[in-house]
Tab-separated table of C-alpha atoms in Angstrom:
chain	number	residue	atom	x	y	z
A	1181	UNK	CA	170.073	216.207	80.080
A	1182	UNK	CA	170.851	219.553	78.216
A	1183	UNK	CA	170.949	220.953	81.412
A	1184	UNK	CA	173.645	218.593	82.202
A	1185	UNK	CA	175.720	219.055	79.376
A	1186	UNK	CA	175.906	222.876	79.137
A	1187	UNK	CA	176.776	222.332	82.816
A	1188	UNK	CA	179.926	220.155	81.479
A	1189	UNK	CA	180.930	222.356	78.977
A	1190	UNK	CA	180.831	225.216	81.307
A	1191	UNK	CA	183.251	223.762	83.459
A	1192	UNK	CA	185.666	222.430	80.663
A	1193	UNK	CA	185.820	226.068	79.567
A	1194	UNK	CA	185.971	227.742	82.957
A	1195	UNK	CA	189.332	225.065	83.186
A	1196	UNK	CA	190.735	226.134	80.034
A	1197	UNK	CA	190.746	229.644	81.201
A	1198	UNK	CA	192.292	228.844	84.194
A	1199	UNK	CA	194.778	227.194	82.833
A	1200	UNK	CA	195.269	229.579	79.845
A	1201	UNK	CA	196.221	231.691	82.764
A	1202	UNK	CA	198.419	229.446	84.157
A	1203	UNK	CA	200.047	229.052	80.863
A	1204	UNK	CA	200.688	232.956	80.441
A	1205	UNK	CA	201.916	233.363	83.776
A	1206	UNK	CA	204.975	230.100	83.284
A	1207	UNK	CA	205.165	231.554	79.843
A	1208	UNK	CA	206.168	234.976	81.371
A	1209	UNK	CA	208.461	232.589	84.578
A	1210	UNK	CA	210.197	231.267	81.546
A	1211	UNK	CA	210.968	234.311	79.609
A	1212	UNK	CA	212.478	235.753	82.872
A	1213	UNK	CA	214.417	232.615	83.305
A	1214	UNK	CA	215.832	232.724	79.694
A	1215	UNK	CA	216.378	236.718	80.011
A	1216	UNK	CA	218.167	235.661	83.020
A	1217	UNK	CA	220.452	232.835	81.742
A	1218	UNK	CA	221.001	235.097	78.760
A	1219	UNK	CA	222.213	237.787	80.545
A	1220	UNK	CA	224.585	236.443	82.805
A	1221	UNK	CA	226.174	234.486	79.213
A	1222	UNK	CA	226.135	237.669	77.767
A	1223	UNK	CA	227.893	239.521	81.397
A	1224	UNK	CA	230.498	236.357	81.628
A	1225	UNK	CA	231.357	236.654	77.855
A	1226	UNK	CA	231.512	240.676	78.393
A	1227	UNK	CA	234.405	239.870	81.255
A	1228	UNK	CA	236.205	236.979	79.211
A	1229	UNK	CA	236.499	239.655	75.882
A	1230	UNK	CA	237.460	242.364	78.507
A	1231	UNK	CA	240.458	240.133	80.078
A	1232	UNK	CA	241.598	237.957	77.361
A	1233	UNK	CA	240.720	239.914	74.493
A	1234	UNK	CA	240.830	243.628	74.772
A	1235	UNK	CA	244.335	243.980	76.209
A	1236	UNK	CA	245.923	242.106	73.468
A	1237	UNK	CA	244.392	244.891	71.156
A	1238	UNK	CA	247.024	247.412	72.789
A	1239	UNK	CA	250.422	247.301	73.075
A	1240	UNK	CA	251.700	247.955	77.142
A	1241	UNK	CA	254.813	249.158	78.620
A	1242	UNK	CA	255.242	247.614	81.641
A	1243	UNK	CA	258.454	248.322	82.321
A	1244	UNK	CA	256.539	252.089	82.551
A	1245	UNK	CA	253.661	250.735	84.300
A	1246	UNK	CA	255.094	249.045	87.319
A	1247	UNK	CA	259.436	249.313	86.980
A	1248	UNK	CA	262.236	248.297	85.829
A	1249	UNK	CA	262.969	244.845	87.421
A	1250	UNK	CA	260.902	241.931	88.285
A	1251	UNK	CA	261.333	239.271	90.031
A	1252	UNK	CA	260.702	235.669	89.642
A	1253	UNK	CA	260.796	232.964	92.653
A	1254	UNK	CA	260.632	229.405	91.973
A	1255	UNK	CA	262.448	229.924	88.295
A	1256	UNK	CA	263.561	226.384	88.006
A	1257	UNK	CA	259.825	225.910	87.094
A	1258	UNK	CA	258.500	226.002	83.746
A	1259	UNK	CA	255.709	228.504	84.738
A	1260	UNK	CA	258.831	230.419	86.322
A	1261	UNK	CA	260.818	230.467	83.139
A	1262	UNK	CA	258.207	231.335	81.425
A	1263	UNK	CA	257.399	234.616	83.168
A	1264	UNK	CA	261.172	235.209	83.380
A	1265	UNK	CA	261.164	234.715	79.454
A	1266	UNK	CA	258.077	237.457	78.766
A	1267	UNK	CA	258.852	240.092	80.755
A	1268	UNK	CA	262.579	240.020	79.768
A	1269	UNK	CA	261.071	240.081	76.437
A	1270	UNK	CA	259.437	243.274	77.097
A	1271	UNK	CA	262.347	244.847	78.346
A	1272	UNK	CA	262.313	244.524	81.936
A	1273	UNK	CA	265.602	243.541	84.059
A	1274	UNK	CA	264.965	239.722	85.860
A	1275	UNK	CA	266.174	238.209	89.103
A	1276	UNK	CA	265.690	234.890	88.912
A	1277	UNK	CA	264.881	233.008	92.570
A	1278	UNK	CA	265.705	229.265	93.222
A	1279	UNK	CA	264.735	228.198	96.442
A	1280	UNK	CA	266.265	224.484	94.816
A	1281	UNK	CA	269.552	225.342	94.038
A	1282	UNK	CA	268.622	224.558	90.691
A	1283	UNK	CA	271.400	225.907	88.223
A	1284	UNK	CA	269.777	228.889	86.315
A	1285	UNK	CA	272.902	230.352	84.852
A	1286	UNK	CA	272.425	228.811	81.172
A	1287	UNK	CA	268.741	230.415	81.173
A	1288	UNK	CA	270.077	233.290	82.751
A	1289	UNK	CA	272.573	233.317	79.840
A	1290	UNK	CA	269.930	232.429	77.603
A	1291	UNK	CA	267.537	235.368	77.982
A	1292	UNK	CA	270.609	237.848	78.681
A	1293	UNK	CA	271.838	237.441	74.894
A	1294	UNK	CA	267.944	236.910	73.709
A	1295	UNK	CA	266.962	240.021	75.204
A	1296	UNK	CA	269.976	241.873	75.802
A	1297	UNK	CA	268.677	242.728	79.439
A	1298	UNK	CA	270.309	242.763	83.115
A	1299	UNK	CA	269.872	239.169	84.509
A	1300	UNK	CA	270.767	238.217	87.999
A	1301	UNK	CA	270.701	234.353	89.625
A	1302	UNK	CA	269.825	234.521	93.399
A	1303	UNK	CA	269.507	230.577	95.570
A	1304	UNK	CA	267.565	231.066	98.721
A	1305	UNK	CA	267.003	227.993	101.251
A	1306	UNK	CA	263.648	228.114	102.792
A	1307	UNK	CA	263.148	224.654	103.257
A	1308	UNK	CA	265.357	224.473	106.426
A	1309	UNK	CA	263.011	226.781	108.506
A	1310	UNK	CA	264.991	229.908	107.756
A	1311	UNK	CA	265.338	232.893	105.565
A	1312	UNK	CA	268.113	235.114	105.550
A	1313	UNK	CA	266.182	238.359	105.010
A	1314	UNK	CA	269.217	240.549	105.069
A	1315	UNK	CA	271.134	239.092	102.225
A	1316	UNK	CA	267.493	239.270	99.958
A	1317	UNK	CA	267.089	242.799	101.233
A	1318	UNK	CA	271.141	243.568	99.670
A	1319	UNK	CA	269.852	241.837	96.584
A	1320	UNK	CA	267.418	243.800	96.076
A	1321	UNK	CA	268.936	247.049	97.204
A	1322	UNK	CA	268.947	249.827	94.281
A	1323	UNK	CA	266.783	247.469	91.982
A	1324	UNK	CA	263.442	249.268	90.937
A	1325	UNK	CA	261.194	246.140	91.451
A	1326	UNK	CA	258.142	246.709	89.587
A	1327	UNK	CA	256.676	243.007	89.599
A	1328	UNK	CA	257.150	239.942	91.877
A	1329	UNK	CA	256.138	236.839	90.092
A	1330	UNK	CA	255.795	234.015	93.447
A	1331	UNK	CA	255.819	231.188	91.720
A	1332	UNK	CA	257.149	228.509	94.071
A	1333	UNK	CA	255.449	225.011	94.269
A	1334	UNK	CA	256.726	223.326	96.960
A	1335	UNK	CA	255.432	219.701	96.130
A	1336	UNK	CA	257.022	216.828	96.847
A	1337	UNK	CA	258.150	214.107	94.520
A	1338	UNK	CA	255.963	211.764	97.263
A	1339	UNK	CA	253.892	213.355	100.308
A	1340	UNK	CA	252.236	210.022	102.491
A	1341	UNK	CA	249.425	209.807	103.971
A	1342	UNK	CA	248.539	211.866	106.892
A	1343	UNK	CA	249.306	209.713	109.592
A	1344	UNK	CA	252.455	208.751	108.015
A	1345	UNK	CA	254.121	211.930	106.620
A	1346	UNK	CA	257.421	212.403	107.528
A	1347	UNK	CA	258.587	216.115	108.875
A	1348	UNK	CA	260.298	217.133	106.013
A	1349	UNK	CA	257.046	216.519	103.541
A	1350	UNK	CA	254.883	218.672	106.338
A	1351	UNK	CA	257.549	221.665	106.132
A	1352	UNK	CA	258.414	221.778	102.304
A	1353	UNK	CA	255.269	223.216	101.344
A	1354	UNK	CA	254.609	225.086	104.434
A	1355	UNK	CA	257.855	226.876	104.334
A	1356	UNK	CA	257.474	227.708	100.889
A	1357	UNK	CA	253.251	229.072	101.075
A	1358	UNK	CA	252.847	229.864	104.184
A	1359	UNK	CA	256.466	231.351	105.473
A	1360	UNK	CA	258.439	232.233	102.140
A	1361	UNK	CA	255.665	233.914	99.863
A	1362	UNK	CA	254.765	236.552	102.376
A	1363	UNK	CA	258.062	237.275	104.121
A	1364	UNK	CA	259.783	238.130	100.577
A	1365	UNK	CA	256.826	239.881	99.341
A	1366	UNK	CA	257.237	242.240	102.448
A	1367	UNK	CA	260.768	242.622	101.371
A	1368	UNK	CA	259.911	244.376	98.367
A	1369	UNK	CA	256.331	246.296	98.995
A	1370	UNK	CA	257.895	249.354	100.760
A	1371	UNK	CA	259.345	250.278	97.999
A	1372	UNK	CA	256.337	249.598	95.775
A	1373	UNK	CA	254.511	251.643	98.176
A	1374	UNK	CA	256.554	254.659	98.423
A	1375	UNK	CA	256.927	254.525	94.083
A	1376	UNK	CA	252.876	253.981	94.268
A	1377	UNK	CA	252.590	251.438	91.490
A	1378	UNK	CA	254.146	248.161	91.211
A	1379	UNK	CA	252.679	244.670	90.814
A	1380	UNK	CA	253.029	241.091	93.232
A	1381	UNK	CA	251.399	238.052	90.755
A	1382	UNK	CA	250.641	234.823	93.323
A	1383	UNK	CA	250.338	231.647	91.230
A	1384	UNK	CA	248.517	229.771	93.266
A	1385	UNK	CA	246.584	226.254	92.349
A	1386	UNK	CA	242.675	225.216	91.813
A	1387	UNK	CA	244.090	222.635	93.937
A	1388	UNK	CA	243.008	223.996	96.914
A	1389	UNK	CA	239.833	223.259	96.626
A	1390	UNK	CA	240.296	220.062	96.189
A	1391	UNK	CA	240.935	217.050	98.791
A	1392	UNK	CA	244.116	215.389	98.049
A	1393	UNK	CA	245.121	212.658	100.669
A	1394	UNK	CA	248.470	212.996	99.561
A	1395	UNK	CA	248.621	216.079	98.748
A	1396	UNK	CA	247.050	217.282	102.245
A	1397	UNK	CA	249.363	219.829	103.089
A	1398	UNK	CA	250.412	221.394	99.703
A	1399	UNK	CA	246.487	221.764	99.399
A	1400	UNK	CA	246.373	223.415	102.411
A	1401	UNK	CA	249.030	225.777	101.823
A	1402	UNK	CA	247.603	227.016	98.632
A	1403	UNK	CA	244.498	227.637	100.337
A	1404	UNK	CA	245.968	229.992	102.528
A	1405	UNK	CA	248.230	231.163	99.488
A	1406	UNK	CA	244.950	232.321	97.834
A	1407	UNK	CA	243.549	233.865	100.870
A	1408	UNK	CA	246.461	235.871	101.318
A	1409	UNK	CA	246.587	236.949	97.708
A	1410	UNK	CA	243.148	238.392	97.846
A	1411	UNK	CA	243.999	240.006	101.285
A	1412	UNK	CA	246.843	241.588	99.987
A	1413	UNK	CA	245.124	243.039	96.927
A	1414	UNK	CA	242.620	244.827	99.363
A	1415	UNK	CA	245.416	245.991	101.475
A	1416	UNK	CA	247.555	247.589	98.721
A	1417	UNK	CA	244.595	248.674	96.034
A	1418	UNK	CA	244.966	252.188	98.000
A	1419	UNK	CA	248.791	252.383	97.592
A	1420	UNK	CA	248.578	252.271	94.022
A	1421	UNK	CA	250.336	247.987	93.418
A	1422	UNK	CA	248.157	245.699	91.782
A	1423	UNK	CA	247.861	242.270	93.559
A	1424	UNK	CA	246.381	239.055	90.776
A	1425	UNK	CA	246.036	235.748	91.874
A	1426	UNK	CA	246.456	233.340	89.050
A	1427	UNK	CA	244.768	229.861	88.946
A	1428	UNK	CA	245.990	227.712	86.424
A	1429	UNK	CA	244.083	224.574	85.688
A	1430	UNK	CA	247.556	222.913	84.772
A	1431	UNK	CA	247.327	220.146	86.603
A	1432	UNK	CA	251.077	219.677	88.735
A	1433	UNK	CA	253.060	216.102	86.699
A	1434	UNK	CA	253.769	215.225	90.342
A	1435	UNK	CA	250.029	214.123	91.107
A	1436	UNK	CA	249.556	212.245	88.395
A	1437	UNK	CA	251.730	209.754	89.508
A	1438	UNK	CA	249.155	208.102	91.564
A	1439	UNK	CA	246.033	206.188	90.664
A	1440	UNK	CA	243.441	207.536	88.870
A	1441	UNK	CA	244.795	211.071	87.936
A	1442	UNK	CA	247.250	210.123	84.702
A	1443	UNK	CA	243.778	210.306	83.277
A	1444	UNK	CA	243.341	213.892	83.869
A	1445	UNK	CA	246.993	214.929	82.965
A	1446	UNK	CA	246.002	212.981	79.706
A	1447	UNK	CA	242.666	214.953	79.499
A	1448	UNK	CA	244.810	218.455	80.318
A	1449	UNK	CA	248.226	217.662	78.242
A	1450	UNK	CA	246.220	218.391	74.966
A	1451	UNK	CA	245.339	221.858	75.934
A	1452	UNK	CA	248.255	222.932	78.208
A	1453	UNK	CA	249.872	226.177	76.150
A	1454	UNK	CA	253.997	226.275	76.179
A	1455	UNK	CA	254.669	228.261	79.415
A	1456	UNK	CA	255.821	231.004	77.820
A	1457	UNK	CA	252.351	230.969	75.821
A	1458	UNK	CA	250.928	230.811	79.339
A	1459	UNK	CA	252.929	233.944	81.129
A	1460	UNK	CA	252.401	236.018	78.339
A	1461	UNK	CA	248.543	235.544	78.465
A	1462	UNK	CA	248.593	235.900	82.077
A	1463	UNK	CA	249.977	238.862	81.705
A	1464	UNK	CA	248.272	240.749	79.522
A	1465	UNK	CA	245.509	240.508	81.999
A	1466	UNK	CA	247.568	242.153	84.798
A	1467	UNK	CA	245.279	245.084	85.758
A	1468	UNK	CA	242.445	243.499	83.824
A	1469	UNK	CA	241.650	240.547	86.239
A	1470	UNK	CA	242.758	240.244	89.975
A	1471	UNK	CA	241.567	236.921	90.032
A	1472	UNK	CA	242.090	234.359	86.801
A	1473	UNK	CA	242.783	231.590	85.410
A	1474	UNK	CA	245.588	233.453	82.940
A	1475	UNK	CA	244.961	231.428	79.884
A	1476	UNK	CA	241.372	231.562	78.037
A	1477	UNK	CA	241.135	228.190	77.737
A	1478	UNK	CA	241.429	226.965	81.281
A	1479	UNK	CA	238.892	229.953	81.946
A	1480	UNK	CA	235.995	228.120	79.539
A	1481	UNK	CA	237.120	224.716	80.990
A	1482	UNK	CA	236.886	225.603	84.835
A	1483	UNK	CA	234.074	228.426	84.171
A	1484	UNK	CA	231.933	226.844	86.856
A	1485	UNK	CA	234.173	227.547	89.653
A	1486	UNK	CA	234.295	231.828	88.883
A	1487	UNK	CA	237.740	232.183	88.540
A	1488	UNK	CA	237.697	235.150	86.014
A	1489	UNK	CA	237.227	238.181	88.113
A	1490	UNK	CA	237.228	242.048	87.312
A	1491	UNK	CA	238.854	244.613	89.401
């Protein structure tokens, strides 16, 4: 019987050791774990001070930095305006776009007295299948151009379904991604190139990865929109220009309309900055971030999907 029991108790502590050492080694799993997690908090909020933060700390010239003229496409937007308002701010000369024939002469006026800078209106039809490259190439003939902000949106008021969109729905946002954004970027890189600096700034959407039934094609086109941006940044990083793709989680007011989404406008309204709050955020990381979300708070809110990314 004490045979027996010493035999028990020699087991129960033989287990116990074994599982002492079991305990050590997912003690040690877990402290790698935690080391891990801690480090990669400690690497994103490293990237978020270096972007947001740390270029607000010094004052930049980027009229010195990149030229004296930048252009703005798709104006008649706020997000337009409100790059056209910062960087006249900061002394550069603007050329506003419209691809809407939107009348831009009273903010035109507007930032010309504000700022006391050169501003110039310029309407260009894409939407018809055309682009009169010539008479953007006069336009911009003797202009240093040191930053091209491609803002254009090209969403419709109402896009149907796929099998019932009409022609017109399929080419607006086509024409204004896929054919507009890189013929007048090519317009202005040679230039760029030969100064070796200069800037193009792509505001693309978070959109794209999403699937929007009536949104299919705008989607689309800001897929390729972002692909291109990040092709053209590898392309022209040895020339000296600086390429950013910006992301902005503003949900677009035109796809709320439908079911189901006024809830996320809702959700976003209460932490959407004033555009010009956006641009000059956005900004300020220009050289910081080539990929980003431009405004702090739409980085912590969409932090899952890696926008923020370092040169």
């Amino acid at each position: 019987m004490a045979v027996a029991v010493d035999s028990a108790r020699w087991l129960m502590r033989d287990a116990l050791l074994k599982l002492k050492r079991v305990e050590e080694a997912l003690s040690l799993v877990g402290i790698f774990y935690l080391g891990k997690i801690s480090a990669a908090a400690a690497w994103d909020l490293l990237i978020g001070v270096r972007t947001h933060l740390w270029p607000k700390l010094f004052k930049r010239n980027l009229t010195k930095e990149y030229g004296t003229w930048a252009v703005i496409t798709g104006a008649e937007d706020g997000m337009g305006r409100g790059y056209g308002d910062v960087l006249a701010g900061m002394g550069m000369n603007i050329l506003l776009v419209s691809v809407t024939y939107a009348d831009l002469e009273d903010f035109a006026h507007e930032i010309r007295s504000k700022y006391n800078v050169q501003v110039e209106v310029m309407d260009v039809s894409i939407y018809a299948g055309e682009l009169n490259c010539d008479d953007i190439r006069r336009r911009f003939a003797g202009k240093e151009i040191g930053i091209l902000v491609n803002n254009i949106t090209g969403m419709n008021s109402d896009t149907a379904i796929i099998c019932g969109a009409a022609r017109t729905d399929l080419w607006r946002p086509l024409g204004v991604g896929v054919a507009y954004v890189p013929a007048i970027t090519s317009l202005v890189l040679p230039a760029m190139m030969g100064r070796h600096k200069g800037a193009v700034v792509n505001v693309c959407s978070p959109t794209a990865n999403l699937s929007l039934s009536r949104f299919h094609v705008y989607t689309t086109a800001k897929a390729f929109l972002t692909s291109y941006s990040e092709v053209l940044r590898h392309s022209l990083q040895p020339h000296g220009i600086v390429v950013q793709t910006v992301l902005p989680a503003e949900i677009p007011h035109k796809v709320t309309h439908y079911t189901g989404m006024s809830v996320l406008h809702g959700a976003f309204k209460f932490v959407t900055p004033h555009h010009s709050v956006f641009a000059a955020h956005a900004l300020s990381t220009l050289g910081y971030a080539h990929i980003t979300s431009g405004y702090w708070l739409y980085g912590a809110l969409i932090n899952d999907m890696q926008l923020e990314t370092t040169p």
